Amino acid sequence: MQLLIAANWKMYKTGEEAVSTLADLGRLLPSPPGDRQVVVFVPFTALAQAARAAGPGLALGAQNCYPAEEGAFTGEISPAMIRAAGGTWVLAGHSERRSLFRESDDFVGRKTAFALRAGLQVILCVGETLEERDSGGLRPVLERQMRGGLDGVDPAFLPSSLAVAYEPVWAIGSGRVAGREEILEAHGLIRSLLENRFGAAGRGARILYGGSVKPDNAGSVLGLDNVNGVLVGGASLRAESFSAIARAPVPGTGR
Ligand code: PGA
């Protein structure tokens, strides 16, 4: 299984800025190590320019989509538009979409299933807030988000086209990476939910960790059981730090 190293640029970078960062990335990481796949989730407005500028071995994605082929959905973008602009991936259910834009589990699930059917690969993001962790615990939140997010997903798309990113909300942009035990517990739980839902295909699907991943912690995070990649926000904005994460040696694995 290739590790999936993903950059989430959020609402940063114009088309020109994206092209310039990708050029730097091309110099620092001319091709990703063979055991790794690299994808950069850029703003919609930068996607077509970025797709023309991206070097070999680098895939591009959008950070959101609307689950319809076309229609009267002012301000929204369809999976087909993302593909036409050169994107092959999309994020679904990032915690900023859930909290700032009130996206429900059900809506995230509709997007995930629709985007897969439309030919995109999807990273479904899940993760608990600090209040949820302190009150009801991790399990009910992850169970609910996974059930809603995967409802309607055709098992034929696993393992290659669907990945799940565990991003505890309290670790995003906070500088506080989740601890080893916290990551092991959440990823183990997500793995068992994937297996219950999809059987063997769920065993092969990649589970990414996201939340304050930096060059100095990426290798140890990638070395944990059931961690098959990382989703990187702040540290992905500069080619120097993102290329260091993409190349980070994983202790004890020879990777
Ligand atoms: P961060 O963001 O790496 O800046 O914590 C991760 C994300 O939001 O995907």
PDB file of C-alpha atoms and ligand atoms in Angstrom:
ATOM      1  CA  MET A   1       0.000   0.000   0.000  1.00  0.00           C
ATOM      2  CA  GLN A   2       1.433   3.414  -0.958  1.00  0.00           C
ATOM      3  CA  LEU A   3       1.397   6.044   1.766  1.00  0.00           C
ATOM      4  CA  LEU A   4      -0.819   8.977   0.817  1.00  0.00           C
ATOM      5  CA  ILE A   5       0.767  12.350   1.555  1.00  0.00           C
ATOM      6  CA  ALA A   6      -1.837  15.071   1.086  1.00  0.00           C
ATOM      7  CA  ALA A   7      -1.621  18.870   1.232  1.00  0.00           C
ATOM      8  CA  ASN A   8      -4.712  20.910   2.102  1.00  0.00           C
ATOM      9  CA  TRP A   9      -4.071  24.494   1.045  1.00  0.00           C
ATOM     10  CA  LYS A  10      -7.447  25.693   2.369  1.00  0.00           C
ATOM     11  CA  MET A  11      -8.257  29.275   1.271  1.00  0.00           C
ATOM     12  CA  TYR A  12      -4.650  30.180   0.519  1.00  0.00           C
ATOM     13  CA  LYS A  13      -2.941  30.937  -2.815  1.00  0.00           C
ATOM     14  CA  THR A  14      -4.093  32.469  -6.069  1.00  0.00           C
ATOM     15  CA  GLY A  15      -3.452  30.575  -9.296  1.00  0.00           C
ATOM     16  CA  GLU A  16      -0.075  32.277  -9.731  1.00  0.00           C
ATOM     17  CA  GLU A  17       0.955  31.593  -6.162  1.00  0.00           C
ATOM     18  CA  ALA A  18      -0.064  27.965  -6.556  1.00  0.00           C
ATOM     19  CA  VAL A  19       2.017  27.627  -9.707  1.00  0.00           C
ATOM     20  CA  SER A  20       5.018  29.156  -7.973  1.00  0.00           C
ATOM     21  CA  THR A  21       4.729  26.810  -4.964  1.00  0.00           C
ATOM     22  CA  LEU A  22       4.344  23.808  -7.273  1.00  0.00           C
ATOM     23  CA  ALA A  23       7.462  24.888  -9.176  1.00  0.00           C
ATOM     24  CA  ASP A  24       9.389  24.980  -5.884  1.00  0.00           C
ATOM     25  CA  LEU A  25       7.934  21.595  -4.981  1.00  0.00           C
ATOM     26  CA  GLY A  26       9.013  20.213  -8.357  1.00  0.00           C
ATOM     27  CA  ARG A  27      12.593  21.310  -7.638  1.00  0.00           C
ATOM     28  CA  LEU A  28      12.654  19.935  -4.090  1.00  0.00           C
ATOM     29  CA  LEU A  29      10.715  16.751  -4.822  1.00  0.00           C
ATOM     30  CA  PRO A  30      11.163  15.965  -8.526  1.00  0.00           C
ATOM     31  CA  SER A  31       9.312  12.694  -8.000  1.00  0.00           C
ATOM     32  CA  PRO A  32       7.831  11.309  -4.778  1.00  0.00           C
ATOM     33  CA  PRO A  33       9.477   8.219  -3.243  1.00  0.00           C
ATOM     34  CA  GLY A  34       8.035   5.070  -4.882  1.00  0.00           C
ATOM     35  CA  ASP A  35       6.132   4.033  -1.771  1.00  0.00           C
ATOM     36  CA  ARG A  36       4.261   7.354  -1.616  1.00  0.00           C
ATOM     37  CA  GLN A  37       1.520   9.090  -3.510  1.00  0.00           C
ATOM     38  CA  VAL A  38       1.311  12.882  -3.231  1.00  0.00           C
ATOM     39  CA  VAL A  39      -1.823  14.963  -3.759  1.00  0.00           C
ATOM     40  CA  VAL A  40      -2.354  18.695  -3.300  1.00  0.00           C
ATOM     41  CA  PHE A  41      -5.843  20.046  -2.564  1.00  0.00           C
ATOM     42  CA  VAL A  42      -5.871  23.555  -4.013  1.00  0.00           C
ATOM     43  CA  PRO A  43      -8.563  26.275  -4.093  1.00  0.00           C
ATOM     44  CA  PHE A  44     -11.023  25.881  -6.996  1.00  0.00           C
ATOM     45  CA  THR A  45      -9.742  28.996  -8.717  1.00  0.00           C
ATOM     46  CA  ALA A  46      -6.184  27.642  -8.828  1.00  0.00           C
ATOM     47  CA  LEU A  47      -7.032  24.129  -9.975  1.00  0.00           C
ATOM     48  CA  ALA A  48      -6.700  24.415 -13.758  1.00  0.00           C
ATOM     49  CA  GLN A  49      -3.466  26.447 -13.579  1.00  0.00           C
ATOM     50  CA  ALA A  50      -2.050  24.105 -10.948  1.00  0.00           C
ATOM     51  CA  ALA A  51      -2.925  21.047 -13.039  1.00  0.00           C
ATOM     52  CA  ARG A  52      -0.966  22.454 -15.974  1.00  0.00           C
ATOM     53  CA  ALA A  53       2.017  23.255 -13.748  1.00  0.00           C
ATOM     54  CA  ALA A  54       2.136  20.081 -11.634  1.00  0.00           C
ATOM     55  CA  GLY A  55       5.108  17.817 -12.170  1.00  0.00           C
ATOM     56  CA  PRO A  56       4.917  14.092 -12.833  1.00  0.00           C
ATOM     57  CA  GLY A  57       3.766  12.019  -9.903  1.00  0.00           C
ATOM     58  CA  LEU A  58       1.783  14.845  -8.337  1.00  0.00           C
ATOM     59  CA  ALA A  59      -2.019  14.605  -8.266  1.00  0.00           C
ATOM     60  CA  LEU A  60      -4.380  17.516  -7.626  1.00  0.00           C
ATOM     61  CA  GLY A  61      -7.681  17.748  -5.883  1.00  0.00           C
ATOM     62  CA  ALA A  62     -10.407  20.163  -4.833  1.00  0.00           C
ATOM     63  CA  GLN A  63     -11.424  20.810  -1.239  1.00  0.00           C
ATOM     64  CA  ASN A  64     -15.165  20.449  -1.726  1.00  0.00           C
ATOM     65  CA  CYS A  65     -17.845  19.628  -4.294  1.00  0.00           C
ATOM     66  CA  TYR A  66     -21.609  19.553  -4.634  1.00  0.00           C
ATOM     67  CA  PRO A  67     -23.356  16.207  -5.175  1.00  0.00           C
ATOM     68  CA  ALA A  68     -25.090  16.887  -8.487  1.00  0.00           C
ATOM     69  CA  GLU A  69     -24.093  16.792 -12.142  1.00  0.00           C
ATOM     70  CA  GLU A  70     -25.178  20.372 -12.763  1.00  0.00           C
ATOM     71  CA  GLY A  71     -28.025  22.667 -11.864  1.00  0.00           C
ATOM     72  CA  ALA A  72     -29.191  25.765 -10.047  1.00  0.00           C
ATOM     73  CA  PHE A  73     -26.722  25.570  -7.159  1.00  0.00           C
ATOM     74  CA  THR A  74     -25.233  29.064  -7.050  1.00  0.00           C
ATOM     75  CA  GLY A  75     -21.651  29.097  -5.873  1.00  0.00           C
ATOM     76  CA  GLU A  76     -21.154  25.344  -6.051  1.00  0.00           C
ATOM     77  CA  ILE A  77     -18.842  23.160  -8.148  1.00  0.00           C
ATOM     78  CA  SER A  78     -19.578  19.664  -9.493  1.00  0.00           C
ATOM     79  CA  PRO A  79     -17.217  16.679  -9.548  1.00  0.00           C
ATOM     80  CA  ALA A  80     -17.313  16.813 -13.367  1.00  0.00           C
ATOM     81  CA  MET A  81     -16.047  20.424 -13.261  1.00  0.00           C
ATOM     82  CA  ILE A  82     -13.234  19.375 -10.936  1.00  0.00           C
ATOM     83  CA  ARG A  83     -12.234  16.598 -13.322  1.00  0.00           C
ATOM     84  CA  ALA A  84     -12.396  18.911 -16.328  1.00  0.00           C
ATOM     85  CA  ALA A  85     -10.065  21.328 -14.537  1.00  0.00           C
ATOM     86  CA  GLY A  86      -7.523  18.558 -13.925  1.00  0.00           C
ATOM     87  CA  GLY A  87      -8.436  17.396 -10.415  1.00  0.00           C
ATOM     88  CA  THR A  88      -8.625  13.692  -9.622  1.00  0.00           C
ATOM     89  CA  TRP A  89      -9.323  13.929  -5.880  1.00  0.00           C
ATOM     90  CA  VAL A  90     -11.730  15.751  -3.578  1.00  0.00           C
ATOM     91  CA  LEU A  91     -12.026  16.221   0.188  1.00  0.00           C
ATOM     92  CA  ALA A  92     -15.361  15.527   1.870  1.00  0.00           C
ATOM     93  CA  GLY A  93     -16.404  16.540   5.360  1.00  0.00           C
ATOM     94  CA  HIS A  94     -13.384  18.559   6.471  1.00  0.00           C
ATOM     95  CA  SER A  95     -14.099  19.809   9.989  1.00  0.00           C
ATOM     96  CA  GLU A  96     -14.047  23.429   8.788  1.00  0.00           C
ATOM     97  CA  ARG A  97     -16.900  22.576   6.387  1.00  0.00           C
ATOM     98  CA  ARG A  98     -18.758  20.751   9.132  1.00  0.00           C
ATOM     99  CA  SER A  99     -18.428  23.547  11.690  1.00  0.00           C
ATOM    100  CA  LEU A 100     -18.356  26.780   9.642  1.00  0.00           C
ATOM    101  CA  PHE A 101     -20.783  25.692   6.917  1.00  0.00           C
ATOM    102  CA  ARG A 102     -22.973  23.366   8.970  1.00  0.00           C
ATOM    103  CA  GLU A 103     -22.432  20.321   6.774  1.00  0.00           C
ATOM    104  CA  SER A 104     -24.248  17.306   8.221  1.00  0.00           C
ATOM    105  CA  ASP A 105     -23.066  13.697   8.223  1.00  0.00           C
ATOM    106  CA  ASP A 106     -25.796  12.924   5.744  1.00  0.00           C
ATOM    107  CA  PHE A 107     -24.734  15.667   3.309  1.00  0.00           C
ATOM    108  CA  VAL A 108     -21.077  14.622   3.602  1.00  0.00           C
ATOM    109  CA  GLY A 109     -22.172  11.061   2.781  1.00  0.00           C
ATOM    110  CA  ARG A 110     -24.088  12.205  -0.297  1.00  0.00           C
ATOM    111  CA  LYS A 111     -21.035  14.090  -1.516  1.00  0.00           C
ATOM    112  CA  THR A 112     -18.707  11.163  -0.896  1.00  0.00           C
ATOM    113  CA  ALA A 113     -20.897   8.670  -2.743  1.00  0.00           C
ATOM    114  CA  PHE A 114     -21.616  11.064  -5.613  1.00  0.00           C
ATOM    115  CA  ALA A 115     -17.992  12.133  -6.111  1.00  0.00           C
ATOM    116  CA  LEU A 116     -16.864   8.481  -6.225  1.00  0.00           C
ATOM    117  CA  ARG A 117     -19.520   7.638  -8.819  1.00  0.00           C
ATOM    118  CA  ALA A 118     -18.409  10.678 -10.818  1.00  0.00           C
ATOM    119  CA  GLY A 119     -14.873   9.284 -11.032  1.00  0.00           C
ATOM    120  CA  LEU A 120     -13.063  11.217  -8.309  1.00  0.00           C
ATOM    121  CA  GLN A 121     -11.028   9.730  -5.494  1.00  0.00           C
ATOM    122  CA  VAL A 122     -12.196  10.935  -2.089  1.00  0.00           C
ATOM    123  CA  ILE A 123     -10.664  11.615   1.293  1.00  0.00           C
ATOM    124  CA  LEU A 124     -13.496  11.520   3.834  1.00  0.00           C
ATOM    125  CA  CYS A 125     -12.487  13.557   6.903  1.00  0.00           C
ATOM    126  CA  VAL A 126     -13.707  12.665  10.384  1.00  0.00           C
ATOM    127  CA  GLY A 127     -12.717  13.746  13.870  1.00  0.00           C
ATOM    128  CA  GLU A 128     -14.028  14.905  17.217  1.00  0.00           C
ATOM    129  CA  THR A 129     -14.002  18.297  18.924  1.00  0.00           C
ATOM    130  CA  LEU A 130     -12.477  18.640  22.382  1.00  0.00           C
ATOM    131  CA  GLU A 131     -15.954  18.952  23.902  1.00  0.00           C
ATOM    132  CA  GLU A 132     -17.063  15.734  22.199  1.00  0.00           C
ATOM    133  CA  ARG A 133     -13.926  13.936  23.370  1.00  0.00           C
ATOM    134  CA  ASP A 134     -14.448  15.166  26.943  1.00  0.00           C
ATOM    135  CA  SER A 135     -18.168  14.448  27.105  1.00  0.00           C
ATOM    136  CA  GLY A 136     -19.233  11.352  25.167  1.00  0.00           C
ATOM    137  CA  GLY A 137     -15.840  10.062  24.095  1.00  0.00           C
ATOM    138  CA  LEU A 138     -14.397   9.330  20.706  1.00  0.00           C
ATOM    139  CA  ARG A 139     -16.306   6.249  19.610  1.00  0.00           C
ATOM    140  CA  PRO A 140     -19.842   7.624  19.199  1.00  0.00           C
ATOM    141  CA  VAL A 141     -18.583  10.580  17.150  1.00  0.00           C
ATOM    142  CA  LEU A 142     -16.480   8.475  14.812  1.00  0.00           C
ATOM    143  CA  GLU A 143     -19.238   5.869  14.475  1.00  0.00           C
ATOM    144  CA  ARG A 144     -21.757   8.556  13.551  1.00  0.00           C
ATOM    145  CA  GLN A 145     -19.466  10.350  11.086  1.00  0.00           C
ATOM    146  CA  MET A 146     -18.355   7.106   9.447  1.00  0.00           C
ATOM    147  CA  ARG A 147     -21.911   5.762   9.179  1.00  0.00           C
ATOM    148  CA  GLY A 148     -23.201   8.996   7.630  1.00  0.00           C
ATOM    149  CA  GLY A 149     -20.124   9.597   5.500  1.00  0.00           C
ATOM    150  CA  LEU A 150     -20.088   6.110   4.013  1.00  0.00           C
ATOM    151  CA  ASP A 151     -23.807   5.611   3.594  1.00  0.00           C
ATOM    152  CA  GLY A 152     -24.447   4.916  -0.075  1.00  0.00           C
ATOM    153  CA  VAL A 153     -20.777   4.332  -0.946  1.00  0.00           C
ATOM    154  CA  ASP A 154     -20.426   1.482  -3.421  1.00  0.00           C
ATOM    155  CA  PRO A 155     -17.890  -1.036  -2.020  1.00  0.00           C
ATOM    156  CA  ALA A 156     -16.415  -1.397  -5.510  1.00  0.00           C
ATOM    157  CA  PHE A 157     -14.599   1.914  -4.970  1.00  0.00           C
ATOM    158  CA  LEU A 158     -12.524   0.522  -2.126  1.00  0.00           C
ATOM    159  CA  PRO A 159      -9.736   0.278  -1.335  1.00  0.00           C
ATOM    160  CA  SER A 160      -8.083   2.536  -3.906  1.00  0.00           C
ATOM    161  CA  SER A 161     -10.542   5.398  -4.431  1.00  0.00           C
ATOM    162  CA  LEU A 162     -11.561   6.108  -0.859  1.00  0.00           C
ATOM    163  CA  ALA A 163      -9.347   7.133   2.045  1.00  0.00           C
ATOM    164  CA  VAL A 164     -10.426   8.326   5.476  1.00  0.00           C
ATOM    165  CA  ALA A 165      -8.586  11.110   7.306  1.00  0.00           C
ATOM    166  CA  TYR A 166      -8.762  11.196  11.089  1.00  0.00           C
ATOM    167  CA  GLU A 167      -8.398  14.850  12.047  1.00  0.00           C
ATOM    168  CA  PRO A 168      -9.159  15.629  15.695  1.00  0.00           C
ATOM    169  CA  VAL A 169     -10.522  19.177  15.580  1.00  0.00           C
ATOM    170  CA  TRP A 170      -8.416  20.208  18.586  1.00  0.00           C
ATOM    171  CA  ALA A 171      -5.236  19.287  16.708  1.00  0.00           C
ATOM    172  CA  ILE A 172      -5.997  21.234  13.518  1.00  0.00           C
ATOM    173  CA  GLY A 173      -3.936  24.390  13.219  1.00  0.00           C
ATOM    174  CA  SER A 174      -3.262  24.291  16.966  1.00  0.00           C
ATOM    175  CA  GLY A 175       0.324  23.082  16.949  1.00  0.00           C
ATOM    176  CA  ARG A 176      -0.821  20.246  19.212  1.00  0.00           C
ATOM    177  CA  VAL A 177      -0.407  16.977  17.320  1.00  0.00           C
ATOM    178  CA  ALA A 178      -2.435  14.086  18.756  1.00  0.00           C
ATOM    179  CA  GLY A 179      -0.439  11.692  20.930  1.00  0.00           C
ATOM    180  CA  ARG A 180       0.618   8.197  19.933  1.00  0.00           C
ATOM    181  CA  GLU A 181      -2.093   6.466  22.001  1.00  0.00           C
ATOM    182  CA  GLU A 182      -4.780   8.848  20.776  1.00  0.00           C
ATOM    183  CA  ILE A 183      -3.877   8.195  17.149  1.00  0.00           C
ATOM    184  CA  LEU A 184      -3.641   4.425  17.657  1.00  0.00           C
ATOM    185  CA  GLU A 185      -7.052   4.321  19.324  1.00  0.00           C
ATOM    186  CA  ALA A 186      -8.832   6.437  16.693  1.00  0.00           C
ATOM    187  CA  HIS A 187      -7.207   4.743  13.704  1.00  0.00           C
ATOM    188  CA  GLY A 188      -7.910   1.278  15.156  1.00  0.00           C
ATOM    189  CA  LEU A 189     -11.529   2.231  15.591  1.00  0.00           C
ATOM    190  CA  ILE A 190     -11.784   3.620  12.051  1.00  0.00           C
ATOM    191  CA  ARG A 191     -10.166   0.448  10.695  1.00  0.00           C
ATOM    192  CA  SER A 192     -12.715  -1.748  12.468  1.00  0.00           C
ATOM    193  CA  LEU A 193     -15.588   0.429  11.198  1.00  0.00           C
ATOM    194  CA  LEU A 194     -14.225   0.138   7.646  1.00  0.00           C
ATOM    195  CA  GLU A 195     -13.884  -3.628   7.989  1.00  0.00           C
ATOM    196  CA  ASN A 196     -17.386  -4.017   9.383  1.00  0.00           C
ATOM    197  CA  ARG A 197     -18.789  -2.036   6.492  1.00  0.00           C
ATOM    198  CA  PHE A 198     -16.592  -3.252   3.600  1.00  0.00           C
ATOM    199  CA  GLY A 199     -14.849  -6.455   4.712  1.00  0.00           C
ATOM    200  CA  ALA A 200     -11.466  -7.111   3.079  1.00  0.00           C
ATOM    201  CA  ALA A 201     -11.669  -3.917   1.014  1.00  0.00           C
ATOM    202  CA  GLY A 202     -11.960  -1.975   4.264  1.00  0.00           C
ATOM    203  CA  ARG A 203      -8.721  -3.547   5.468  1.00  0.00           C
ATOM    204  CA  GLY A 204      -6.891  -2.164   2.438  1.00  0.00           C
ATOM    205  CA  ALA A 205      -8.278   1.386   2.540  1.00  0.00           C
ATOM    206  CA  ARG A 206      -5.883   4.084   3.667  1.00  0.00           C
ATOM    207  CA  ILE A 207      -6.403   5.977   6.914  1.00  0.00           C
ATOM    208  CA  LEU A 208      -4.598   9.313   7.120  1.00  0.00           C
ATOM    209  CA  TYR A 209      -3.829  11.354  10.202  1.00  0.00           C
ATOM    210  CA  GLY A 210      -4.245  15.141  10.070  1.00  0.00           C
ATOM    211  CA  GLY A 211      -3.708  17.884  12.651  1.00  0.00           C
ATOM    212  CA  SER A 212      -0.478  19.849  13.136  1.00  0.00           C
ATOM    213  CA  VAL A 213       1.648  17.461  11.067  1.00  0.00           C
ATOM    214  CA  LYS A 214       5.115  19.002  10.586  1.00  0.00           C
ATOM    215  CA  PRO A 215       8.425  17.773   9.152  1.00  0.00           C
ATOM    216  CA  ASP A 216       9.666  16.850  12.639  1.00  0.00           C
ATOM    217  CA  ASN A 217       6.677  14.665  13.602  1.00  0.00           C
ATOM    218  CA  ALA A 218       5.566  13.227  10.223  1.00  0.00           C
ATOM    219  CA  GLY A 219       7.885  10.190  10.291  1.00  0.00           C
ATOM    220  CA  SER A 220       6.841   9.009  13.740  1.00  0.00           C
ATOM    221  CA  VAL A 221       3.138   9.506  12.936  1.00  0.00           C
ATOM    222  CA  LEU A 222       3.538   7.546   9.671  1.00  0.00           C
ATOM    223  CA  GLY A 223       5.168   4.709  11.620  1.00  0.00           C
ATOM    224  CA  LEU A 224       2.069   4.025  13.743  1.00  0.00           C
ATOM    225  CA  ASP A 225      -0.257   1.074  13.120  1.00  0.00           C
ATOM    226  CA  ASN A 226      -3.120   1.866  10.761  1.00  0.00           C
ATOM    227  CA  VAL A 227      -1.593   5.202   9.729  1.00  0.00           C
ATOM    228  CA  ASN A 228      -1.291   5.097   5.949  1.00  0.00           C
ATOM    229  CA  GLY A 229      -0.696   8.741   5.200  1.00  0.00           C
ATOM    230  CA  VAL A 230      -1.037  12.293   6.433  1.00  0.00           C
ATOM    231  CA  LEU A 231      -3.245  15.270   5.563  1.00  0.00           C
ATOM    232  CA  VAL A 232      -1.261  18.452   6.091  1.00  0.00           C
ATOM    233  CA  GLY A 233      -2.627  21.991   6.337  1.00  0.00           C
ATOM    234  CA  GLY A 234      -0.325  24.787   7.534  1.00  0.00           C
ATOM    235  CA  ALA A 235       2.950  22.952   6.877  1.00  0.00           C
ATOM    236  CA  SER A 236       1.906  22.204   3.288  1.00  0.00           C
ATOM    237  CA  LEU A 237       1.825  25.842   2.222  1.00  0.00           C
ATOM    238  CA  ARG A 238       5.602  26.055   1.785  1.00  0.00           C
ATOM    239  CA  ALA A 239       7.325  23.647  -0.577  1.00  0.00           C
ATOM    240  CA  GLU A 240      10.278  23.273   1.826  1.00  0.00           C
ATOM    241  CA  SER A 241       8.204  21.878   4.675  1.00  0.00           C
ATOM    242  CA  PHE A 242       5.783  19.867   2.542  1.00  0.00           C
ATOM    243  CA  SER A 243       8.576  18.191   0.577  1.00  0.00           C
ATOM    244  CA  ALA A 244      10.302  17.320   3.862  1.00  0.00           C
ATOM    245  CA  ILE A 245       7.070  15.696   5.087  1.00  0.00           C
ATOM    246  CA  ALA A 246       6.620  13.816   1.800  1.00  0.00           C
ATOM    247  CA  ARG A 247      10.145  12.405   2.127  1.00  0.00           C
ATOM    248  CA  ALA A 248      10.144  11.876   5.897  1.00  0.00           C
ATOM    249  CA  PRO A 249      11.816   8.588   6.837  1.00  0.00           C
ATOM    250  CA  VAL A 250       9.537   6.302   8.831  1.00  0.00           C
ATOM    251  CA  PRO A 251      11.520   4.978  11.832  1.00  0.00           C
ATOM    252  CA  GLY A 252      11.999   1.235  11.996  1.00  0.00           C
ATOM    253  CA  THR A 253      10.409   0.420   8.649  1.00  0.00           C
ATOM    254  CA  GLY A 254      13.150   1.055   6.104  1.00  0.00           C
ATOM    255  CA  ARG A 255      10.700   3.395   4.348  1.00  0.00           C
TER     256      ARG A 255
HETATM  257  P1  PGA B   1      -3.050  21.641  10.035  1.00  0.00           P
HETATM  258  O1  PGA B   1      -4.417  21.361   9.219  1.00  0.00           O
HETATM  259  O2  PGA B   1      -2.005  20.712   9.455  1.00  0.00           O
HETATM  260  O3  PGA B   1      -2.756  23.082   9.789  1.00  0.00           O
HETATM  261  O4  PGA B   1      -3.316  21.334  11.481  1.00  0.00           O
HETATM  262  C1  PGA B   1      -4.813  20.082   8.834  1.00  0.00           C
HETATM  263  C2  PGA B   1      -6.113  20.138   8.071  1.00  0.00           C
HETATM  264  O5  PGA B   1      -6.965  20.987   8.397  1.00  0.00           O
HETATM  265  O6  PGA B   1      -6.336  19.338   7.144  1.00  0.00           O
END
